[in-house]
Tab-separated table of C-alpha atoms in Angstrom:
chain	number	residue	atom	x	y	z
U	1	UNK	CA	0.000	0.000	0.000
U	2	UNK	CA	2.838	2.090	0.687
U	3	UNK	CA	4.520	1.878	-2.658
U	4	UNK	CA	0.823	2.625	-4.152
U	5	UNK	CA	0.834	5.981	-2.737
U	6	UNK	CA	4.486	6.820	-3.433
U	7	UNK	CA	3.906	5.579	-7.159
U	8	UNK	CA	0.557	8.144	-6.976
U	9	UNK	CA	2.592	10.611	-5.715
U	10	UNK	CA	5.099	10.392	-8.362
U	11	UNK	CA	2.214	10.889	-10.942
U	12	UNK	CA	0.611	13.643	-9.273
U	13	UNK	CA	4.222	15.673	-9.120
U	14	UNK	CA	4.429	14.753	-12.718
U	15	UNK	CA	0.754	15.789	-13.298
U	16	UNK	CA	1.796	19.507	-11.665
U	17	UNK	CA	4.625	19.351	-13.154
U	18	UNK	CA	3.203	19.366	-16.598
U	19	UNK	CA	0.457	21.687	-15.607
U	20	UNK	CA	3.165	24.334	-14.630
U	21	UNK	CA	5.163	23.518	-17.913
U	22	UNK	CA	2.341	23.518	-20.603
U	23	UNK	CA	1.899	27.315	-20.616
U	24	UNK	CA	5.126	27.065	-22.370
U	25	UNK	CA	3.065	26.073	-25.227
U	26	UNK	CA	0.615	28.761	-24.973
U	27	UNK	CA	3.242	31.103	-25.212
U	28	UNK	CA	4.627	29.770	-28.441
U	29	UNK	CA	1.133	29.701	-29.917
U	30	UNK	CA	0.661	33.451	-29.339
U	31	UNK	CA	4.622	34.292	-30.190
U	32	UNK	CA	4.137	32.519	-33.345
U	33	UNK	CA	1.171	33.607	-34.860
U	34	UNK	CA	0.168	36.671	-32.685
U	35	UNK	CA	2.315	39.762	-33.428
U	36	UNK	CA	2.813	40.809	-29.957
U	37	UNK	CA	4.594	44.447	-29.823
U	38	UNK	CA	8.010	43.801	-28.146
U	39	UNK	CA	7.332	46.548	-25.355
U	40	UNK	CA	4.268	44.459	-24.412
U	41	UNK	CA	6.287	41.312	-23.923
U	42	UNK	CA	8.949	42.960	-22.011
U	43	UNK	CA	6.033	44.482	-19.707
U	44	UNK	CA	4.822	40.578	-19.458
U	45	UNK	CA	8.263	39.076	-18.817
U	46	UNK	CA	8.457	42.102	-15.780
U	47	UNK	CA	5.227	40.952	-14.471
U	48	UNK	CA	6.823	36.969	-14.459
U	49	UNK	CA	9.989	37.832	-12.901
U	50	UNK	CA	7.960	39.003	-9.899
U	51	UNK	CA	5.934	36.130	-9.981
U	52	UNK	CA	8.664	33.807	-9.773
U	53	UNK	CA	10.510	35.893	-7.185
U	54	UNK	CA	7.811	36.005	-4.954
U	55	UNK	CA	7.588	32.380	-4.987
U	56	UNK	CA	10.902	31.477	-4.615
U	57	UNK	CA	11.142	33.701	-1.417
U	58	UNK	CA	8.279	32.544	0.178
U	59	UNK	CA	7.289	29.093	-1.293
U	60	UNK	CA	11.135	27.629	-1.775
U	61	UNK	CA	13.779	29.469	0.545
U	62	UNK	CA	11.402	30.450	3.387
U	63	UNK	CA	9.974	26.228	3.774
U	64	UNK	CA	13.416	25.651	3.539
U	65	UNK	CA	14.707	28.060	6.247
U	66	UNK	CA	11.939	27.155	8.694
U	67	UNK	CA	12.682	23.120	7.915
U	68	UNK	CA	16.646	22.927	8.526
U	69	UNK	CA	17.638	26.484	9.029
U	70	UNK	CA	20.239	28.624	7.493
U	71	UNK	CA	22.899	26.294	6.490
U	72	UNK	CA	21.492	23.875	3.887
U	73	UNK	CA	19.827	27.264	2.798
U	74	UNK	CA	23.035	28.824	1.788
U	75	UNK	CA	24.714	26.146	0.030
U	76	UNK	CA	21.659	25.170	-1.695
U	77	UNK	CA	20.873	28.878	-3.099
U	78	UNK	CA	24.652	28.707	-4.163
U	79	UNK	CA	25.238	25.563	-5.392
U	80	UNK	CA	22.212	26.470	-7.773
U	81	UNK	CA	23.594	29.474	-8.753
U	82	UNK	CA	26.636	28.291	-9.351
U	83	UNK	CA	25.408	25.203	-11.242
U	84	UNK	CA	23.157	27.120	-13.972
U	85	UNK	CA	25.500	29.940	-14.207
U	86	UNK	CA	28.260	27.351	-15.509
U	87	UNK	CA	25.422	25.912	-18.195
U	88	UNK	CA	24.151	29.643	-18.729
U	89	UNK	CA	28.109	30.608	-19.924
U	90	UNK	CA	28.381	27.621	-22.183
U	91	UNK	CA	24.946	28.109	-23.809
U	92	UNK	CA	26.080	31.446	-24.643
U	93	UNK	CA	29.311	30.545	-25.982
U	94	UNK	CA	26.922	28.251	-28.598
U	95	UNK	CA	24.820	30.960	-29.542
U	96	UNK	CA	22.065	31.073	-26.988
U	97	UNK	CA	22.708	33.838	-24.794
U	98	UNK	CA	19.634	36.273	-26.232
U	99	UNK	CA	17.687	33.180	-26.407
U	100	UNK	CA	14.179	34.829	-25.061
U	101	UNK	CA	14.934	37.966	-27.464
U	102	UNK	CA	11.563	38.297	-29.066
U	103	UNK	CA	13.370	40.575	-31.672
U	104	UNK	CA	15.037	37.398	-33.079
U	105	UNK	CA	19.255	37.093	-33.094
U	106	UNK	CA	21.019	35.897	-35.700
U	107	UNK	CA	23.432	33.538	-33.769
U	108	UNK	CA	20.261	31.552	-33.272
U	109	UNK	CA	19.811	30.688	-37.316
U	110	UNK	CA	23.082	28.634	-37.592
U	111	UNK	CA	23.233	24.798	-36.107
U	112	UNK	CA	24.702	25.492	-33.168
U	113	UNK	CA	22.744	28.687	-32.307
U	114	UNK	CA	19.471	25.933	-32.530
U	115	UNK	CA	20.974	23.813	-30.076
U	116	UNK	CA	22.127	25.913	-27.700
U	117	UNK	CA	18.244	27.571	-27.780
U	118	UNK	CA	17.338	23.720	-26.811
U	119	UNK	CA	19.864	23.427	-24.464
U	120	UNK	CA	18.709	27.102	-22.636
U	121	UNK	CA	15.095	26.194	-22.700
U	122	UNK	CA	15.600	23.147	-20.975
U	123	UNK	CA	18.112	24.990	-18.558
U	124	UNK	CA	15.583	27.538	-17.675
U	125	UNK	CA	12.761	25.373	-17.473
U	126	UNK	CA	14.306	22.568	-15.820
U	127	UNK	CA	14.724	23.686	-12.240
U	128	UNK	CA	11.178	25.579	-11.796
U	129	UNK	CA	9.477	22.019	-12.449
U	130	UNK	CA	11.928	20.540	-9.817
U	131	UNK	CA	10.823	22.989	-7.591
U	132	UNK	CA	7.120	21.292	-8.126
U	133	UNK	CA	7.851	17.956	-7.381
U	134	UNK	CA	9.855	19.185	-4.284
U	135	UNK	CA	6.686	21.398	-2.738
U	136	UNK	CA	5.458	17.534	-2.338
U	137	UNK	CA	8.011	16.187	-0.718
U	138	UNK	CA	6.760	16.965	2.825
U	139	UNK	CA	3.336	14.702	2.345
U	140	UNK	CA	1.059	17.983	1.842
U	141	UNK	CA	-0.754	19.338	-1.187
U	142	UNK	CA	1.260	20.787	-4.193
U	143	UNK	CA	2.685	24.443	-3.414
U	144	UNK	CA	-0.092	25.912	-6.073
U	145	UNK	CA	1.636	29.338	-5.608
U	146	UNK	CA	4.970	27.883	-7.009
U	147	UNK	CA	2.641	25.812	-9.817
U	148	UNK	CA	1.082	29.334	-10.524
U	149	UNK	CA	4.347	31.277	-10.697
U	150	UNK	CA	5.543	28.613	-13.115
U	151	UNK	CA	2.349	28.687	-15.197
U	152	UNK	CA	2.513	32.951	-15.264
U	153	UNK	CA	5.999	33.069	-15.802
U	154	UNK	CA	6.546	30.757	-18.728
U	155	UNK	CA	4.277	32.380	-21.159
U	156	UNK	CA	6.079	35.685	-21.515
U	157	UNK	CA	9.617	33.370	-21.958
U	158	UNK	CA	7.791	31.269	-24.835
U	159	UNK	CA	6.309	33.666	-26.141
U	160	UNK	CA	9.248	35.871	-26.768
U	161	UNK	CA	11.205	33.026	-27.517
U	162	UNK	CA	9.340	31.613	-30.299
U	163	UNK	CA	8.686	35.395	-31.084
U	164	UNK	CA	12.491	35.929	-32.106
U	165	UNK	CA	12.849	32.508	-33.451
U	166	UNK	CA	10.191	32.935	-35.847
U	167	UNK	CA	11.803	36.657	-37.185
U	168	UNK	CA	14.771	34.026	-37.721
U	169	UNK	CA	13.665	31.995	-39.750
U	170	UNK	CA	12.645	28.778	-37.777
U	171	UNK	CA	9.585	26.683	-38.957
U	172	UNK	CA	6.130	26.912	-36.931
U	173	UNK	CA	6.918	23.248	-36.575
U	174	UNK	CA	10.358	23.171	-34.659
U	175	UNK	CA	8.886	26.133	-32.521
U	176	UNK	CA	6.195	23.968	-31.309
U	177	UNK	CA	8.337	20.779	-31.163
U	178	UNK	CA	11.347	22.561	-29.211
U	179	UNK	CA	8.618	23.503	-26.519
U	180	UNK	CA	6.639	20.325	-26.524
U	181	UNK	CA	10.164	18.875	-25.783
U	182	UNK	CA	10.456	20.875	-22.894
U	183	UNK	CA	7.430	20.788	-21.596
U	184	UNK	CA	7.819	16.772	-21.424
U	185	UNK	CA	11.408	17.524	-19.958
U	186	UNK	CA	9.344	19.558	-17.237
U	187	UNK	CA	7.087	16.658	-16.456
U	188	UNK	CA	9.736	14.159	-16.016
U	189	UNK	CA	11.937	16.739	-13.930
U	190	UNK	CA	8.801	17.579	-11.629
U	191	UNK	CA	8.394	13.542	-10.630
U	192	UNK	CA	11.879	13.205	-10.349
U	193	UNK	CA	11.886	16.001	-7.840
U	194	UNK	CA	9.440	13.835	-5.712
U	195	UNK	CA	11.084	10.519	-6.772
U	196	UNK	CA	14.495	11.207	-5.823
U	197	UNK	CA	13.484	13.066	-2.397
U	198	UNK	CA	10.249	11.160	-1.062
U	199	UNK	CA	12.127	9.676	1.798
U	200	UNK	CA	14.919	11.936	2.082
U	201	UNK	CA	15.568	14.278	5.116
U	202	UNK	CA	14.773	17.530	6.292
U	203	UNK	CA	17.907	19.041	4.950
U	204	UNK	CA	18.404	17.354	1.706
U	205	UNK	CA	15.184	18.603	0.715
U	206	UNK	CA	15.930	21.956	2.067
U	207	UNK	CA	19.124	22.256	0.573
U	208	UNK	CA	17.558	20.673	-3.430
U	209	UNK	CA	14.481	23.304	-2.640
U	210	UNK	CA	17.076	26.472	-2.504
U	211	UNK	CA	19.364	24.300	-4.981
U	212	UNK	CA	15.971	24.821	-7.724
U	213	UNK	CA	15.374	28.349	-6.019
U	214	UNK	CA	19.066	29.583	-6.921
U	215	UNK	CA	18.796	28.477	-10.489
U	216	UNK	CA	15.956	30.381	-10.382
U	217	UNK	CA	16.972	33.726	-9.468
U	218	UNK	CA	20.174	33.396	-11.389
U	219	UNK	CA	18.094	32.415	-14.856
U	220	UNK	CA	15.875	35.578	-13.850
U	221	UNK	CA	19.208	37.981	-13.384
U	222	UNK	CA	20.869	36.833	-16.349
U	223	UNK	CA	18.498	36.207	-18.931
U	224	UNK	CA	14.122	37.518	-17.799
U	225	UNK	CA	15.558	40.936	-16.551
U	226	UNK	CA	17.703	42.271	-18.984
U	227	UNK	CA	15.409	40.963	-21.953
U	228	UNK	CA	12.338	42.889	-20.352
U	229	UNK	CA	14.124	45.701	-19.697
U	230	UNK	CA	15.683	46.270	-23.250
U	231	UNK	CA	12.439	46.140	-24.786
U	232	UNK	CA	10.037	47.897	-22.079
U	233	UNK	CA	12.426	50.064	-20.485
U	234	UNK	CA	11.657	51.242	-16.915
U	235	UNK	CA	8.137	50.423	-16.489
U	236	UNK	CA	9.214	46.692	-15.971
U	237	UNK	CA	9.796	47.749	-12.717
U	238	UNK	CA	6.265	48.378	-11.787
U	239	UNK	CA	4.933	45.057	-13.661
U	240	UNK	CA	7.626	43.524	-11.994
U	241	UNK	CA	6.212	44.682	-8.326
U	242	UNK	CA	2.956	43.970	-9.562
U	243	UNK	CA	3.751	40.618	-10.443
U	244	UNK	CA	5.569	39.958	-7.067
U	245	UNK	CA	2.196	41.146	-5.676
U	246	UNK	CA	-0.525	38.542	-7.035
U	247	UNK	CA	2.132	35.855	-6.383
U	248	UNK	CA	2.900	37.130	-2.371
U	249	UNK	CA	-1.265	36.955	-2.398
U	250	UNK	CA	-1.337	33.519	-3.861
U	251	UNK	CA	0.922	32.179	-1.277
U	252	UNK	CA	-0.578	33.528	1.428
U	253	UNK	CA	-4.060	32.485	1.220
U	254	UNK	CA	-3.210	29.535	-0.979
């Protein structure tokens, strides 16, 4: 019986998992055949960097303070910052380091500029679906605040994305694919978040939590943030606070 509910646990972080990750999808839908006016999309990015803050202050590195305190804390927030700011370099050695530029780049057109926009989404999109399956971990309900901020803050990164990858050139096709690819990389990272931890202890999950939630910020910081504010300029500020706001909201009466 035991194994039965682990098993349905598994599914159900997978389930969230993919619920947070298919708004990726939406947002390539509306990049690629909506022409969205780039100062809108950097307003929308704004409002899903606060979103995602929010929650990994309160819904990540907060349950992991009050669970094993201040140590596994640190070294999770920077081994996770560490970890994706090593991939972030070598994706933008490849070609991918404007990958959510909905003006398009042309470093993106050639091979290697594909695969490093592969490799990014999946680096970006990989650790907030982690974070999912982790919310699970301690035998209560999904975090829906974190499954929210994922679900907000993907469609502005799709969107401009596929956005700047259609202006170069790539088929409607390999748009979709690339982000159907990711959104099943999302599912499987969100159960293996659960899978790997179920029976782990309070600080290993504290320290993988702030591991996902350093990622996080970083992927904000060096690629959501300076996209946005190229292409919207100050007011991402405010969208960004008001963002921050309906997410702080969510997780306290969620």
């Amino acid at each position: 019986m035991a194994s039965d509910g682990y098993g349905a646990r598994v599914i159900e972080a997978a389930w969230w998992g993919f619920v947070g990750g298919v708004s990726l999808l939406l947002g390539a839908l509306i990049g690629v055949f909506v022409r969205v006016p780039t100062r809108v999309v950097g307003l929308v990015m704004g409002f899903g960097v606060g979103v995602l803050i929010s929650a990994v202050a309160f819904e990540l590195t907060g349950a992991a303070y009050d669970r094993s305190g201040a140590v596994p804390v640190v070294l999770g927030l920077s081994a996770g910052a560490v970890v994706f700011y090593g991939g972030d370099v070598l994706i933008a050695r490849r070609g991918g380091r404007r990958r959510k530029d909905p003006s398009g780049t042309s470093a993106a057109a050639g091979a290697s500029g594909a695969s490093a926009l592969v490799l990014g989404a999946l680096l970006d999109g990989i650790p907030e679906s982690a974070a999912i399956g982790v919310s699970l971990v301690d035998g209560g309900s999904v975090g829906l605040a974190v499954v929210l901020a994922v679900f907000l803050s993907n469609i502005p990164e799709s969107l401009s994305a596929s956005a700047g990858m259609r202006r170069d050139g790539r088929s409607v096709a390999y748009i979709l694919g690339l982000w159907a690819a990711v959104v099943a990389a999302s599912t499987v990272a969100s159960a293996v978040g659960y899978g790997l931890l179920g029976g782990a202890g309070e600080s290993t999950v504290a320290f993988i939590e702030t591991f996902a939630a350093g990622a996080i910020l970083t992927m904000l910081a060096d690629t959501m943030v300076p996209e946005a504010t190229e292409h919207a300029g100050q007011a991402v500020g405010l969208s960004c606070v008001i963002g921050f706001i309906a997410s702080f909201l969510l997780s306290m009466w969620g």
